[in-house]
């Protein structure tokens, strides 16, 4: 992403979000995970007692699984073609980021040294004709004046560059804070929340679970579109939004831990609230992490590299921790598909 203008950083995250949203919508259209509760009766031949039990039964998909995987293959194939064109097609070089200020400054210094050498060389030329001598002296004075003006402009430009760099600089403490916050936010969005979604939503019903899964995936690119329209670089704003997103994640974690009987289970208000909390949490957390990445884009390749590293570190440790919590320590209890 350092090759392209900073405006395309948000577009990158939009595409990343849509890569999860589009397959989710296709899976929803396929009817994946659709389950019906079937009442099955069984009679004991010895005691002649009939018992009735409710079992979940998967509904047949609307189109074959092969078509779904062919669709995924087409997405990956065309994404690869798009990446190749962006990387090697000369047409897209117009959208590359401009050269940095250091290169421009070095170019200016080369031009100034060239003018100085010309001036010195002109001063060493002698003429015998008085008229020619007078003209050469006037030309030399004009060149010296132009040189002084060029040096003054160069100093003014250098001062402007220093002021711009000072405005865009970031302290080491804020730099480290944003990196740690990026790891935390990505651990929530990429590992923690997806792993506990069934525990959090299933107590409120299968339909609520599917609706939440779809809307949560849609919230990701929607948040990126919001960043494209309005992106705040304020540390206070990012911190407040991250806190609110983390608060929503804490409510989701509570409902998962309280499964199969969390607060307001079996009520319409509980179903509506759990969907709202999931969607708002996805919007706030995604907006915060994309905004931080957009802020770091202006600091060059090294800053983007560290953002990518912390994204993967947060996702890795979040996945490891909740794998142990769910599969080894079994601290969460899933709600039944068909409540009695």
CSV table of C-alpha atoms in Angstrom, one decimal:
chain,number,residue,atom,x,y,z
A,1,UNK,CA,0.0,0.0,0.0
A,2,UNK,CA,3.0,2.3,0.2
A,3,UNK,CA,3.1,2.4,-3.6
A,4,UNK,CA,-0.2,4.1,-3.9
A,5,UNK,CA,-1.7,7.3,-2.6
A,6,UNK,CA,-2.9,7.4,1.0
A,7,UNK,CA,-6.5,7.8,-0.3
A,8,UNK,CA,-6.5,4.2,-1.3
A,9,UNK,CA,-5.7,2.8,2.2
A,10,UNK,CA,-9.4,3.0,3.1
A,11,UNK,CA,-10.4,1.4,-0.2
A,12,UNK,CA,-8.1,-1.5,0.7
A,13,UNK,CA,-9.9,-2.1,4.0
A,14,UNK,CA,-13.3,-1.8,2.2
A,15,UNK,CA,-12.2,-4.6,-0.1
A,16,UNK,CA,-11.0,-6.6,2.8
A,17,UNK,CA,-14.4,-6.3,4.5
A,18,UNK,CA,-16.3,-7.1,1.4
A,19,UNK,CA,-14.2,-10.3,1.0
A,20,UNK,CA,-16.0,-11.6,4.1
A,21,UNK,CA,-19.4,-9.9,3.4
A,22,UNK,CA,-20.0,-11.2,-0.1
A,23,UNK,CA,-19.4,-14.9,0.7
A,24,UNK,CA,-21.7,-14.5,3.7
A,25,UNK,CA,-24.5,-13.1,1.6
A,26,UNK,CA,-24.1,-16.0,-0.9
A,27,UNK,CA,-24.1,-18.5,2.0
A,28,UNK,CA,-27.3,-16.9,3.3
A,29,UNK,CA,-28.9,-17.2,-0.1
A,30,UNK,CA,-27.8,-20.9,-0.2
A,31,UNK,CA,-29.5,-21.5,3.1
A,32,UNK,CA,-26.4,-22.7,4.8
A,33,UNK,CA,-27.0,-23.6,8.5
A,34,UNK,CA,-30.7,-23.5,8.1
A,35,UNK,CA,-32.1,-26.0,10.6
A,36,UNK,CA,-35.7,-27.1,11.3
A,37,UNK,CA,-36.8,-28.6,14.6
A,38,UNK,CA,-38.5,-32.0,14.1
A,39,UNK,CA,-40.7,-33.7,16.7
A,40,UNK,CA,-39.8,-37.4,16.8
A,41,UNK,CA,-41.7,-39.9,18.8
A,42,UNK,CA,-40.4,-43.3,20.0
A,43,UNK,CA,-42.3,-46.1,21.7
A,44,UNK,CA,-40.7,-48.5,24.2
A,45,UNK,CA,-41.9,-52.0,23.2
A,46,UNK,CA,-41.5,-53.4,26.8
A,47,UNK,CA,-43.3,-50.7,28.7
A,48,UNK,CA,-45.4,-49.5,25.8
A,49,UNK,CA,-44.6,-45.8,26.7
A,50,UNK,CA,-44.2,-43.3,23.9
A,51,UNK,CA,-41.8,-40.4,24.4
A,52,UNK,CA,-41.5,-37.3,22.2
A,53,UNK,CA,-38.2,-35.6,21.5
A,54,UNK,CA,-37.3,-32.6,19.4
A,55,UNK,CA,-34.2,-32.9,17.2
A,56,UNK,CA,-32.6,-30.4,14.8
A,57,UNK,CA,-32.7,-31.4,11.1
A,58,UNK,CA,-30.6,-29.6,8.5
A,59,UNK,CA,-32.6,-28.2,5.5
A,60,UNK,CA,-31.4,-29.0,2.0
A,61,UNK,CA,-29.4,-26.1,0.4
A,62,UNK,CA,-30.9,-23.9,-2.3
A,63,UNK,CA,-28.0,-24.6,-4.6
A,64,UNK,CA,-25.2,-27.2,-4.4
A,65,UNK,CA,-22.1,-26.8,-2.3
A,66,UNK,CA,-20.0,-27.2,-5.5
A,67,UNK,CA,-21.4,-23.9,-6.9
A,68,UNK,CA,-20.5,-22.1,-3.7
A,69,UNK,CA,-16.9,-23.2,-3.9
A,70,UNK,CA,-16.8,-22.3,-7.6
A,71,UNK,CA,-18.0,-18.8,-6.6
A,72,UNK,CA,-15.2,-18.6,-4.0
A,73,UNK,CA,-12.6,-19.7,-6.6
A,74,UNK,CA,-13.9,-17.0,-9.0
A,75,UNK,CA,-13.5,-14.4,-6.3
A,76,UNK,CA,-9.9,-15.4,-5.6
A,77,UNK,CA,-9.0,-15.7,-9.3
A,78,UNK,CA,-10.3,-12.2,-10.2
A,79,UNK,CA,-8.7,-10.8,-7.1
A,80,UNK,CA,-5.4,-12.2,-8.2
A,81,UNK,CA,-5.8,-10.7,-11.7
A,82,UNK,CA,-6.6,-7.3,-10.1
A,83,UNK,CA,-3.5,-7.5,-7.9
A,84,UNK,CA,-1.3,-8.3,-10.9
A,85,UNK,CA,-2.7,-5.4,-12.9
A,86,UNK,CA,-2.2,-3.0,-10.0
A,87,UNK,CA,1.4,-4.2,-9.6
A,88,UNK,CA,2.6,-4.4,-13.2
A,89,UNK,CA,0.3,-2.5,-15.4
A,90,UNK,CA,1.8,0.9,-16.4
A,91,UNK,CA,-1.6,2.5,-16.5
A,92,UNK,CA,-1.9,2.5,-12.7
A,93,UNK,CA,1.5,4.1,-12.1
A,94,UNK,CA,-0.3,7.5,-12.3
A,95,UNK,CA,-1.9,6.6,-8.9
A,96,UNK,CA,1.4,5.9,-7.2
A,97,UNK,CA,2.4,8.1,-4.3
A,98,UNK,CA,4.6,11.1,-5.1
A,99,UNK,CA,8.2,11.2,-4.2
A,100,UNK,CA,8.9,12.1,-0.6
A,101,UNK,CA,10.2,15.5,0.6
A,102,UNK,CA,13.7,14.3,1.1
A,103,UNK,CA,14.1,13.5,-2.6
A,104,UNK,CA,12.6,16.9,-3.5
A,105,UNK,CA,15.0,18.7,-1.1
A,106,UNK,CA,18.0,16.9,-2.6
A,107,UNK,CA,16.8,17.9,-6.1
A,108,UNK,CA,16.5,21.5,-5.0
A,109,UNK,CA,20.0,21.4,-3.5
A,110,UNK,CA,21.4,20.1,-6.8
A,111,UNK,CA,19.8,22.9,-8.7
A,112,UNK,CA,21.2,25.5,-6.3
A,113,UNK,CA,24.7,24.2,-6.5
A,114,UNK,CA,24.4,24.3,-10.3
A,115,UNK,CA,23.4,27.9,-10.3
A,116,UNK,CA,26.3,28.8,-7.9
A,117,UNK,CA,28.9,27.1,-10.1
A,118,UNK,CA,27.5,29.0,-13.2
A,119,UNK,CA,27.8,32.2,-11.4
A,120,UNK,CA,31.4,31.6,-10.3
A,121,UNK,CA,32.3,30.5,-13.9
A,122,UNK,CA,30.7,33.6,-15.3
A,123,UNK,CA,32.7,35.8,-13.0
A,124,UNK,CA,36.0,34.4,-14.2
A,125,UNK,CA,35.5,35.4,-17.8
A,126,UNK,CA,37.2,38.6,-18.9
A,127,UNK,CA,36.6,40.9,-21.8
A,128,UNK,CA,38.7,43.6,-23.4
A,129,UNK,CA,35.9,45.8,-24.8
A,130,UNK,CA,34.7,48.3,-22.1
A,131,UNK,CA,31.1,48.0,-23.3
A,132,UNK,CA,31.3,44.2,-23.1
A,133,UNK,CA,32.9,44.5,-19.7
A,134,UNK,CA,30.0,46.7,-18.4
A,135,UNK,CA,27.4,44.3,-19.8
A,136,UNK,CA,29.2,41.3,-18.2
A,137,UNK,CA,29.4,43.1,-14.9
A,138,UNK,CA,25.6,43.9,-15.0
A,139,UNK,CA,24.8,40.3,-15.9
A,140,UNK,CA,27.0,39.1,-13.0
A,141,UNK,CA,25.2,41.5,-10.6
A,142,UNK,CA,21.8,40.2,-11.8
A,143,UNK,CA,22.9,36.6,-11.4
A,144,UNK,CA,24.0,37.3,-7.9
A,145,UNK,CA,20.7,38.9,-7.1
A,146,UNK,CA,18.8,35.9,-8.6
A,147,UNK,CA,21.1,33.6,-6.6
A,148,UNK,CA,20.3,35.4,-3.4
A,149,UNK,CA,16.6,35.2,-4.2
A,150,UNK,CA,16.9,31.5,-4.9
A,151,UNK,CA,18.7,30.9,-1.6
A,152,UNK,CA,16.1,32.9,0.3
A,153,UNK,CA,13.3,30.9,-1.4
A,154,UNK,CA,15.1,27.7,-0.6
A,155,UNK,CA,15.4,28.6,3.1
A,156,UNK,CA,11.7,29.6,3.2
A,157,UNK,CA,10.7,26.2,1.6
A,158,UNK,CA,13.0,24.4,4.1
A,159,UNK,CA,11.3,26.2,7.0
A,160,UNK,CA,7.9,25.3,5.6
A,161,UNK,CA,8.9,21.6,5.3
A,162,UNK,CA,10.1,21.6,8.9
A,163,UNK,CA,6.8,23.1,10.0
A,164,UNK,CA,4.8,20.5,8.0
A,165,UNK,CA,6.9,17.7,9.5
A,166,UNK,CA,6.4,19.1,13.0
A,167,UNK,CA,2.7,19.2,12.5
A,168,UNK,CA,2.6,15.7,11.1
A,169,UNK,CA,5.0,14.2,13.7
A,170,UNK,CA,3.9,11.8,16.3
A,171,UNK,CA,5.4,11.1,19.7
A,172,UNK,CA,6.9,7.8,20.6
A,173,UNK,CA,4.3,7.3,23.4
A,174,UNK,CA,1.4,7.9,21.0
A,175,UNK,CA,3.1,5.7,18.4
A,176,UNK,CA,3.4,2.8,20.8
A,177,UNK,CA,-0.2,3.4,22.1
A,178,UNK,CA,-1.7,3.2,18.7
A,179,UNK,CA,0.3,0.0,17.9
A,180,UNK,CA,-0.9,-1.7,21.2
A,181,UNK,CA,-4.5,-0.5,20.5
A,182,UNK,CA,-4.3,-1.9,17.0
A,183,UNK,CA,-3.3,-5.4,18.4
A,184,UNK,CA,-6.2,-5.3,20.9
A,185,UNK,CA,-8.8,-4.2,18.3
A,186,UNK,CA,-7.8,-6.8,15.8
A,187,UNK,CA,-7.8,-9.5,18.5
A,188,UNK,CA,-11.5,-8.6,19.1
A,189,UNK,CA,-12.6,-8.3,15.5
A,190,UNK,CA,-10.6,-11.2,14.0
A,191,UNK,CA,-10.5,-13.8,16.8
A,192,UNK,CA,-12.5,-13.2,19.9
A,193,UNK,CA,-15.9,-12.1,18.6
A,194,UNK,CA,-16.2,-14.6,15.7
A,195,UNK,CA,-15.3,-17.5,18.0
A,196,UNK,CA,-18.0,-16.7,20.5
A,197,UNK,CA,-20.8,-15.6,18.1
A,198,UNK,CA,-22.7,-18.9,18.4
A,199,UNK,CA,-22.6,-18.8,22.2
A,200,UNK,CA,-23.7,-15.2,22.3
A,201,UNK,CA,-26.6,-15.4,19.7
A,202,UNK,CA,-27.9,-18.9,19.7
A,203,UNK,CA,-29.8,-18.5,23.0
A,204,UNK,CA,-32.0,-15.9,21.3
A,205,UNK,CA,-32.8,-18.2,18.4
A,206,UNK,CA,-31.4,-19.5,15.1
A,207,UNK,CA,-32.9,-16.6,13.1
A,208,UNK,CA,-31.2,-14.1,15.4
A,209,UNK,CA,-27.9,-15.9,15.0
A,210,UNK,CA,-28.0,-15.8,11.1
A,211,UNK,CA,-29.2,-12.2,11.0
A,212,UNK,CA,-26.4,-11.2,13.4
A,213,UNK,CA,-23.7,-13.1,11.4
A,214,UNK,CA,-24.8,-11.3,8.1
A,215,UNK,CA,-25.1,-7.8,9.6
A,216,UNK,CA,-21.8,-8.1,11.4
A,217,UNK,CA,-20.0,-8.9,8.2
A,218,UNK,CA,-21.9,-6.0,6.4
A,219,UNK,CA,-20.8,-3.6,9.2
A,220,UNK,CA,-17.2,-4.1,8.3
A,221,UNK,CA,-17.2,-2.5,4.9
A,222,UNK,CA,-19.8,0.1,6.0
A,223,UNK,CA,-17.4,1.3,8.7
A,224,UNK,CA,-14.6,1.6,6.0
A,225,UNK,CA,-17.0,3.7,3.8
A,226,UNK,CA,-17.5,6.0,6.8
A,227,UNK,CA,-13.7,6.4,7.1
A,228,UNK,CA,-13.6,7.2,3.4
A,229,UNK,CA,-16.1,10.0,4.0
A,230,UNK,CA,-14.9,11.2,7.4
A,231,UNK,CA,-11.7,10.1,9.1
A,232,UNK,CA,-10.7,11.6,12.5
A,233,UNK,CA,-7.0,11.6,13.4
A,234,UNK,CA,-7.7,12.8,16.9
A,235,UNK,CA,-6.3,10.5,19.6
A,236,UNK,CA,-9.2,11.4,21.9
A,237,UNK,CA,-11.8,10.5,19.3
A,238,UNK,CA,-10.1,7.2,18.4
A,239,UNK,CA,-9.8,6.3,22.1
A,240,UNK,CA,-13.4,7.1,22.8
A,241,UNK,CA,-14.7,5.0,19.9
A,242,UNK,CA,-12.4,2.2,20.8
A,243,UNK,CA,-13.7,2.2,24.3
A,244,UNK,CA,-17.3,2.2,23.2
A,245,UNK,CA,-16.5,-0.7,20.8
A,246,UNK,CA,-14.8,-2.6,23.6
A,247,UNK,CA,-17.8,-2.0,25.8
A,248,UNK,CA,-20.0,-3.6,23.2
A,249,UNK,CA,-17.6,-6.5,23.0
A,250,UNK,CA,-17.8,-6.9,26.8
A,251,UNK,CA,-21.6,-7.1,26.6
A,252,UNK,CA,-21.2,-9.8,23.8
A,253,UNK,CA,-18.7,-11.7,26.0
A,254,UNK,CA,-21.1,-11.6,28.9
A,255,UNK,CA,-24.0,-13.0,26.8
A,256,UNK,CA,-21.6,-15.8,25.6
A,257,UNK,CA,-20.5,-16.6,29.1
A,258,UNK,CA,-24.1,-16.6,30.4
A,259,UNK,CA,-25.2,-19.0,27.6
A,260,UNK,CA,-27.6,-20.8,27.4
A,261,UNK,CA,-29.7,-18.4,29.6
A,262,UNK,CA,-28.3,-14.8,29.2
A,263,UNK,CA,-30.2,-11.6,30.1
A,264,UNK,CA,-33.5,-11.1,28.3
A,265,UNK,CA,-33.5,-14.5,26.7
A,266,UNK,CA,-36.8,-15.5,25.2
A,267,UNK,CA,-38.0,-11.9,24.7
A,268,UNK,CA,-38.2,-9.7,21.6
A,269,UNK,CA,-36.3,-6.9,23.3
A,270,UNK,CA,-33.4,-9.3,24.0
A,271,UNK,CA,-33.3,-10.4,20.3
A,272,UNK,CA,-33.3,-6.8,19.1
A,273,UNK,CA,-30.7,-5.7,21.6
A,274,UNK,CA,-28.2,-8.5,20.8
A,275,UNK,CA,-28.4,-7.7,17.1
A,276,UNK,CA,-27.8,-3.9,17.8
A,277,UNK,CA,-24.9,-4.6,20.1
A,278,UNK,CA,-23.2,-6.8,17.5
A,279,UNK,CA,-23.6,-4.3,14.7
A,280,UNK,CA,-22.5,-1.3,16.7
A,281,UNK,CA,-19.6,-3.2,18.1
A,282,UNK,CA,-18.5,-4.2,14.6
A,283,UNK,CA,-18.9,-0.6,13.3
A,284,UNK,CA,-17.0,1.0,16.1
A,285,UNK,CA,-14.1,-1.5,16.3
A,286,UNK,CA,-13.6,-1.5,12.5
A,287,UNK,CA,-13.7,2.3,12.2
A,288,UNK,CA,-11.1,2.6,15.0
A,289,UNK,CA,-8.6,0.2,13.6
A,290,UNK,CA,-9.0,1.5,10.0
A,291,UNK,CA,-8.5,5.1,11.2
A,292,UNK,CA,-5.3,4.2,13.0
A,293,UNK,CA,-4.0,2.5,9.8
A,294,UNK,CA,-4.9,5.6,7.8
A,295,UNK,CA,-3.0,7.8,10.3
A,296,UNK,CA,0.1,5.6,10.1
A,297,UNK,CA,0.0,5.7,6.3
A,298,UNK,CA,1.5,9.1,6.2
A,299,UNK,CA,4.6,8.0,8.2
A,300,UNK,CA,5.8,5.6,5.4
A,301,UNK,CA,6.7,2.0,4.9
A,302,UNK,CA,8.1,1.2,8.3
A,303,UNK,CA,4.9,2.5,10.1
A,304,UNK,CA,2.7,0.4,7.9
A,305,UNK,CA,4.9,-2.6,8.5
A,306,UNK,CA,4.4,-2.3,12.2
A,307,UNK,CA,0.7,-1.8,11.8
A,308,UNK,CA,0.6,-5.1,9.9
A,309,UNK,CA,2.7,-6.9,12.4
A,310,UNK,CA,0.5,-5.8,15.3
A,311,UNK,CA,-2.6,-6.8,13.5
A,312,UNK,CA,-1.3,-10.3,13.1
A,313,UNK,CA,0.0,-10.4,16.6
A,314,UNK,CA,-3.3,-9.4,18.1
A,315,UNK,CA,-5.2,-11.9,15.9
A,316,UNK,CA,-2.8,-14.7,16.8
A,317,UNK,CA,-2.9,-14.3,20.6
A,318,UNK,CA,-6.7,-13.7,20.6
A,319,UNK,CA,-7.2,-17.0,18.6
A,320,UNK,CA,-4.9,-19.0,20.9
A,321,UNK,CA,-6.5,-17.7,24.1
A,322,UNK,CA,-10.0,-18.4,23.0
A,323,UNK,CA,-9.1,-21.7,21.5
A,324,UNK,CA,-8.0,-22.7,25.0
A,325,UNK,CA,-11.1,-21.2,26.6
A,326,UNK,CA,-13.6,-22.8,24.3
A,327,UNK,CA,-12.0,-26.2,23.3
A,328,UNK,CA,-9.7,-27.0,26.2
A,329,UNK,CA,-11.1,-25.4,29.3
A,330,UNK,CA,-14.7,-25.5,28.0
A,331,UNK,CA,-15.8,-22.4,29.8
A,332,UNK,CA,-18.7,-21.7,27.4
A,333,UNK,CA,-21.9,-23.8,27.1
A,334,UNK,CA,-23.8,-23.7,23.8
A,335,UNK,CA,-27.5,-23.3,23.7
A,336,UNK,CA,-29.6,-26.1,22.1
A,337,UNK,CA,-30.8,-25.6,18.5
A,338,UNK,CA,-34.2,-26.7,19.5
A,339,UNK,CA,-35.2,-25.6,23.0
A,340,UNK,CA,-37.7,-27.7,24.7
